[in-house]
mmCIF file of C-alpha atoms in Angstrom:
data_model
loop_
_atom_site.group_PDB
_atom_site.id
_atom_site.type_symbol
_atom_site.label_atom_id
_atom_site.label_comp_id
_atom_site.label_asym_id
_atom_site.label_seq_id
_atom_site.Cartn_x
_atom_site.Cartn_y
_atom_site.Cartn_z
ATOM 1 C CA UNK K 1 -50.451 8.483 -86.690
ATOM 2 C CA UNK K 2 -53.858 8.492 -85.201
ATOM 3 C CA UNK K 3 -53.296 8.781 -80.907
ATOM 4 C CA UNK K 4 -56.629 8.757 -79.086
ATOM 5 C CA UNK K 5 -56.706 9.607 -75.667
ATOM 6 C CA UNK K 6 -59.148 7.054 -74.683
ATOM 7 C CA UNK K 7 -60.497 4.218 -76.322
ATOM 8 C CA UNK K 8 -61.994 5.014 -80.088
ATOM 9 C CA UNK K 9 -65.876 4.436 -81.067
ATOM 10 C CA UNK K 10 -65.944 2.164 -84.424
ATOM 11 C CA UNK K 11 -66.496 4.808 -86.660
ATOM 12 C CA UNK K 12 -63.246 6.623 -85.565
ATOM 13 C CA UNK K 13 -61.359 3.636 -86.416
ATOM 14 C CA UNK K 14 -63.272 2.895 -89.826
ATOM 15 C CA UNK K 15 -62.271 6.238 -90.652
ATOM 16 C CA UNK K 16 -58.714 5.723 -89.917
ATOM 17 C CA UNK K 17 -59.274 2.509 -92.037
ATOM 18 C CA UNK K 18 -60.437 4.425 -95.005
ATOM 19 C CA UNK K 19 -57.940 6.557 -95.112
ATOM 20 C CA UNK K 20 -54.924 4.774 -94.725
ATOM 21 C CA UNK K 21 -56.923 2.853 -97.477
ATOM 22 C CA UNK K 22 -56.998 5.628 -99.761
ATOM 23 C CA UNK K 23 -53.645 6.120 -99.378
ATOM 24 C CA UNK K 24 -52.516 2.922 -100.434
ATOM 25 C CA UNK K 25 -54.687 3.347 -103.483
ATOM 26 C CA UNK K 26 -53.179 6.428 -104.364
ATOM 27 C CA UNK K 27 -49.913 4.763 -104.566
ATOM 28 C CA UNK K 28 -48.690 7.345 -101.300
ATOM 29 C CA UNK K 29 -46.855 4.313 -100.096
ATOM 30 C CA UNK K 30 -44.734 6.085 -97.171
ATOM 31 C CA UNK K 31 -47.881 8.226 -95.894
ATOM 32 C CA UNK K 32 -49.576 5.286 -95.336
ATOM 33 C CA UNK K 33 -47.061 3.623 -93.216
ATOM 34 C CA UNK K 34 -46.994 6.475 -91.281
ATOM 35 C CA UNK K 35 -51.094 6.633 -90.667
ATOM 36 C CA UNK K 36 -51.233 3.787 -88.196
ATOM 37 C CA UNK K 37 -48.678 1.843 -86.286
ATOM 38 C CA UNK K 38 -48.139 0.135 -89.455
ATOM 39 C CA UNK K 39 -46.430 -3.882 -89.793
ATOM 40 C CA UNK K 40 -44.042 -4.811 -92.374
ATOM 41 C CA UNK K 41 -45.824 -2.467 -96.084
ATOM 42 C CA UNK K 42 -44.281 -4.954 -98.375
ATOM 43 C CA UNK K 43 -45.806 -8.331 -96.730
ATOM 44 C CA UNK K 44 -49.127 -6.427 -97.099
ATOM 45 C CA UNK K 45 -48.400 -5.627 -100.890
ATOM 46 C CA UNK K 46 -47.582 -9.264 -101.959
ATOM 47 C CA UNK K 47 -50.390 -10.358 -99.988
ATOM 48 C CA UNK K 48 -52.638 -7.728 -101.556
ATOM 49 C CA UNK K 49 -51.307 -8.252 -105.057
ATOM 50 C CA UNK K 50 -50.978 -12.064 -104.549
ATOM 51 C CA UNK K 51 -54.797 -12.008 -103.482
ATOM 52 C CA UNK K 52 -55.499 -9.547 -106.455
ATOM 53 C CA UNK K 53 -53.261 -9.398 -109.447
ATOM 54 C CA UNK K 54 -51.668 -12.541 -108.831
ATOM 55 C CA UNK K 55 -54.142 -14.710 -108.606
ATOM 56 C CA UNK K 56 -55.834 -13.285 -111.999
ATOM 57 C CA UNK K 57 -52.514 -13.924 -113.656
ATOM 58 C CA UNK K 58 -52.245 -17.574 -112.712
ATOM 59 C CA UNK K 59 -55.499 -17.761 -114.299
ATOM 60 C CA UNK K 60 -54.604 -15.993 -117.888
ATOM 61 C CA UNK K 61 -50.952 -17.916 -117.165
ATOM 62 C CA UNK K 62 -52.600 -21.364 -118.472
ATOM 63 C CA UNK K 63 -53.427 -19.037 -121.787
ATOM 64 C CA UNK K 64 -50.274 -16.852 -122.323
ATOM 65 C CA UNK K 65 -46.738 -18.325 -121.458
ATOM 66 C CA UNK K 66 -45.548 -14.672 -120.439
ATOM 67 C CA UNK K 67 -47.218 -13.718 -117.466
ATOM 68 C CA UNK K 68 -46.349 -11.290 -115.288
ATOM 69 C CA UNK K 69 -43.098 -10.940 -113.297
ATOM 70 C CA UNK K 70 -42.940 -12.295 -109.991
ATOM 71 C CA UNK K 71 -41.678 -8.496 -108.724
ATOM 72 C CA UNK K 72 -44.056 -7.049 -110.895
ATOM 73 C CA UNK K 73 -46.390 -5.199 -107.263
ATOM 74 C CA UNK K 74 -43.091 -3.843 -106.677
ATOM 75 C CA UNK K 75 -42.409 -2.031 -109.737
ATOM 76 C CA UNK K 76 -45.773 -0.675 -110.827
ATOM 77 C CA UNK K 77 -48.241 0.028 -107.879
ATOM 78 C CA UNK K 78 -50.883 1.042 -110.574
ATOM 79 C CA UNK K 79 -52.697 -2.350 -109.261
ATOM 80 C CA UNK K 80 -53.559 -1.088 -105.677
ATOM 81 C CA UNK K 81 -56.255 1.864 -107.960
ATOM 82 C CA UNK K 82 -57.963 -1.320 -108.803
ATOM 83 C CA UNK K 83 -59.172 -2.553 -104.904
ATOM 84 C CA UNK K 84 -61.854 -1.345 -102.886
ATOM 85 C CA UNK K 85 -62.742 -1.739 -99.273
ATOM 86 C CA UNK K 86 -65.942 -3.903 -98.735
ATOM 87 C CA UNK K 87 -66.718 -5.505 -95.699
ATOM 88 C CA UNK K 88 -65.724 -4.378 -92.081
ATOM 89 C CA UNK K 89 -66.168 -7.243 -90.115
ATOM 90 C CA UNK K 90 -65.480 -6.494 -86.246
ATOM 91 C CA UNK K 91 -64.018 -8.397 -83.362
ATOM 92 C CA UNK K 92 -66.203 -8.973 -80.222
ATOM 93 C CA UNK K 93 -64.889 -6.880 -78.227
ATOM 94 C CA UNK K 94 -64.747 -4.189 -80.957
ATOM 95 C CA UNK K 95 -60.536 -3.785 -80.478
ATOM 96 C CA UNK K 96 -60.315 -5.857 -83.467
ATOM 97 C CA UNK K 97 -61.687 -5.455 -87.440
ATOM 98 C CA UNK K 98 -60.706 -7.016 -90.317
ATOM 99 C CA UNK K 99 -61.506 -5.559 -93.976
ATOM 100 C CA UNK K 100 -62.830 -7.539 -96.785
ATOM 101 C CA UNK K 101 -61.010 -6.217 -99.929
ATOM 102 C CA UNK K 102 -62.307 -6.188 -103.562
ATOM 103 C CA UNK K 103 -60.495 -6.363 -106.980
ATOM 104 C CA UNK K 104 -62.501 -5.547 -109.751
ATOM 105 C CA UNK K 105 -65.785 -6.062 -108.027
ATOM 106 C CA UNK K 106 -64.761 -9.456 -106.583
ATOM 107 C CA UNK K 107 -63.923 -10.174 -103.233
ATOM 108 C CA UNK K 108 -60.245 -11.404 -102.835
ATOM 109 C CA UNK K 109 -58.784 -14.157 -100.844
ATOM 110 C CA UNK K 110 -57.087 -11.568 -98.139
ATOM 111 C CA UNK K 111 -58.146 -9.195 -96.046
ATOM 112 C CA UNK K 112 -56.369 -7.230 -93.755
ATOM 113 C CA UNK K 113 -56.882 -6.979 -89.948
ATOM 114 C CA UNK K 114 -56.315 -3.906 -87.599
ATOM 115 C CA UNK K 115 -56.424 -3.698 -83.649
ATOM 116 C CA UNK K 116 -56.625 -1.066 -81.530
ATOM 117 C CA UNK K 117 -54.173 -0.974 -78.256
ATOM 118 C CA UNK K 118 -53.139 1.405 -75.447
ATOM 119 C CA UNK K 119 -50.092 2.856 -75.778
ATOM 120 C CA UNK K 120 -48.445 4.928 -73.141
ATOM 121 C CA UNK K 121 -49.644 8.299 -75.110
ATOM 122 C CA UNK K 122 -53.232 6.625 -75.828
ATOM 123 C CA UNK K 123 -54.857 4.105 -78.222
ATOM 124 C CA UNK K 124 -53.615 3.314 -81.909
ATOM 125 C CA UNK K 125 -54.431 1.694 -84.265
ATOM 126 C CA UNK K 126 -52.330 -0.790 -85.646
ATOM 127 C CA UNK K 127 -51.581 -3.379 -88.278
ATOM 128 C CA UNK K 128 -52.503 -4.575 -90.982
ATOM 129 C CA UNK K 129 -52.367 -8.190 -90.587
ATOM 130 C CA UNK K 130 -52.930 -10.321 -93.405
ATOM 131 C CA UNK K 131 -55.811 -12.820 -93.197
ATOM 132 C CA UNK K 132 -55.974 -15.997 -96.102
#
Protein backbone atom coordinates (compact mmCIF):
# COMPACT_ATOMS: atom_id res chain seq x y z
CA UNK A 1 0.00 0.00 0.00
CA UNK A 2 0.67 3.49 -1.09
CA UNK A 3 1.96 5.64 2.46
CA UNK A 4 2.67 9.28 1.67
CA UNK A 5 4.33 11.25 4.07
CA UNK A 6 2.32 14.27 3.57
CA UNK A 7 -0.71 14.92 1.85
CA UNK A 8 -0.74 13.57 -2.05
CA UNK A 9 -1.20 16.04 -5.22
CA UNK A 10 -4.22 14.54 -7.48
CA UNK A 11 -2.17 12.99 -9.87
CA UNK A 12 -0.42 10.80 -7.19
CA UNK A 13 -3.68 9.51 -6.20
CA UNK A 14 -5.07 9.04 -9.90
CA UNK A 15 -2.13 7.03 -10.32
CA UNK A 16 -2.75 4.90 -7.40
CA UNK A 17 -6.33 4.74 -8.92
CA UNK A 18 -5.11 3.37 -12.16
CA UNK A 19 -3.29 0.94 -10.91
CA UNK A 20 -5.18 -0.71 -8.43
CA UNK A 21 -7.54 -0.45 -11.53
CA UNK A 22 -5.42 -2.42 -13.66
CA UNK A 23 -5.13 -4.83 -11.27
CA UNK A 24 -8.58 -5.62 -10.91
CA UNK A 25 -8.73 -5.94 -14.66
CA UNK A 26 -6.10 -8.31 -14.75
CA UNK A 27 -8.04 -10.54 -12.57
CA UNK A 28 -4.85 -10.04 -9.67
CA UNK A 29 -7.63 -10.01 -7.17
CA UNK A 30 -5.38 -10.22 -3.84
CA UNK A 31 -2.73 -7.53 -5.21
CA UNK A 32 -5.29 -5.25 -5.49
CA UNK A 33 -6.59 -5.48 -2.05
CA UNK A 34 -3.36 -4.99 -0.94
CA UNK A 35 -2.71 -1.54 -3.15
CA UNK A 36 -4.84 0.72 -1.01
CA UNK A 37 -6.46 0.39 2.34
CA UNK A 38 -8.94 -1.58 0.54
CA UNK A 39 -13.04 -2.19 1.93
CA UNK A 40 -14.78 -5.37 1.67
CA UNK A 41 -13.28 -6.82 -2.59
CA UNK A 42 -16.38 -8.84 -2.97
CA UNK A 43 -19.10 -5.92 -2.27
CA UNK A 44 -17.07 -4.06 -4.95
CA UNK A 45 -17.29 -7.11 -7.44
CA UNK A 46 -21.14 -7.57 -7.22
CA UNK A 47 -21.47 -3.99 -7.41
CA UNK A 48 -19.12 -3.84 -10.40
CA UNK A 49 -20.61 -6.88 -12.09
CA UNK A 50 -24.19 -5.96 -10.99
CA UNK A 51 -23.55 -2.43 -12.67
CA UNK A 52 -21.84 -4.27 -15.68
CA UNK A 53 -22.63 -7.83 -16.50
CA UNK A 54 -25.65 -7.96 -14.58
CA UNK A 55 -27.47 -5.46 -15.72
CA UNK A 56 -26.79 -6.58 -19.56
CA UNK A 57 -28.10 -9.97 -18.57
CA UNK A 58 -31.41 -8.78 -17.19
CA UNK A 59 -31.70 -7.24 -20.47
CA UNK A 60 -30.96 -10.52 -22.82
CA UNK A 61 -32.95 -12.41 -19.65
CA UNK A 62 -36.46 -11.19 -21.24
CA UNK A 63 -34.96 -13.12 -24.57
CA UNK A 64 -33.25 -16.33 -23.23
CA UNK A 65 -34.76 -18.15 -20.09
CA UNK A 66 -31.09 -19.24 -19.05
CA UNK A 67 -29.29 -16.36 -18.03
CA UNK A 68 -26.48 -16.23 -16.15
CA UNK A 69 -25.93 -17.55 -12.60
CA UNK A 70 -26.44 -15.34 -9.84
CA UNK A 71 -22.57 -16.37 -8.58
CA UNK A 72 -21.50 -16.22 -11.94
CA UNK A 73 -18.62 -12.64 -10.98
CA UNK A 74 -17.45 -15.08 -8.58
CA UNK A 75 -16.51 -17.88 -10.68
CA UNK A 76 -15.19 -16.30 -13.86
CA UNK A 77 -13.57 -12.78 -13.34
CA UNK A 78 -13.03 -12.66 -17.21
CA UNK A 79 -15.82 -9.72 -16.94
CA UNK A 80 -13.65 -7.15 -14.98
CA UNK A 81 -11.13 -7.17 -18.83
CA UNK A 82 -14.27 -5.68 -20.14
CA UNK A 83 -14.40 -2.10 -17.83
CA UNK A 84 -12.50 0.90 -18.22
CA UNK A 85 -11.92 3.88 -16.03
CA UNK A 86 -13.60 7.12 -17.40
CA UNK A 87 -14.33 9.92 -15.41
CA UNK A 88 -12.44 11.14 -12.21
CA UNK A 89 -14.68 13.32 -10.63
CA UNK A 90 -13.07 15.00 -7.39
CA UNK A 91 -14.32 16.09 -4.02
CA UNK A 92 -13.91 19.80 -3.00
CA UNK A 93 -11.51 19.56 -0.93
CA UNK A 94 -9.60 17.18 -3.25
CA UNK A 95 -9.45 14.19 -0.22
CA UNK A 96 -12.21 12.65 -2.04
CA UNK A 97 -12.68 11.17 -5.96
CA UNK A 98 -14.98 9.01 -7.28
CA UNK A 99 -14.41 7.04 -10.74
CA UNK A 100 -16.90 6.77 -13.44
CA UNK A 101 -16.55 3.16 -14.80
CA UNK A 102 -17.31 1.91 -18.37
CA UNK A 103 -18.47 -1.52 -19.74
CA UNK A 104 -18.19 -1.88 -23.22
CA UNK A 105 -17.99 1.78 -23.99
CA UNK A 106 -20.99 2.65 -21.78
CA UNK A 107 -20.93 4.23 -18.63
CA UNK A 108 -22.34 1.96 -15.79
CA UNK A 109 -24.63 2.69 -12.98
CA UNK A 110 -21.61 2.49 -10.20
CA UNK A 111 -18.71 4.04 -9.63
CA UNK A 112 -16.40 3.66 -7.02
CA UNK A 113 -15.18 6.33 -4.53
CA UNK A 114 -11.68 6.65 -2.82
CA UNK A 115 -10.50 9.11 0.05
CA UNK A 116 -7.42 9.98 1.16
CA UNK A 117 -6.73 10.11 5.19
CA UNK A 118 -3.83 10.51 7.65
CA UNK A 119 -2.78 7.68 9.18
CA UNK A 120 -0.27 7.59 11.94
CA UNK A 121 2.61 6.53 9.24
CA UNK A 122 1.12 9.18 6.60
CA UNK A 123 -1.76 9.51 4.09
CA UNK A 124 -3.54 6.48 2.23
CA UNK A 125 -5.62 6.02 0.15
CA UNK A 126 -8.53 4.14 0.81
CA UNK A 127 -11.75 2.53 -0.33
CA UNK A 128 -13.49 1.84 -2.80
CA UNK A 129 -16.89 2.79 -1.93
CA UNK A 130 -19.59 1.96 -4.12
CA UNK A 131 -21.71 4.83 -5.49
CA UNK A 132 -25.48 3.88 -7.35
Amino acid sequence: MKIWTEPPATRDIEAVVRDYFSLLRAGKISEAEQAIDHHSMRHVLKALWSGSVGANAEDDEDEASDGPAADEWEQDLSWLGELELADFVWGHTGSSVYVKITYRAQIIEVALGFRVRPTDTGWVLTGPATYW
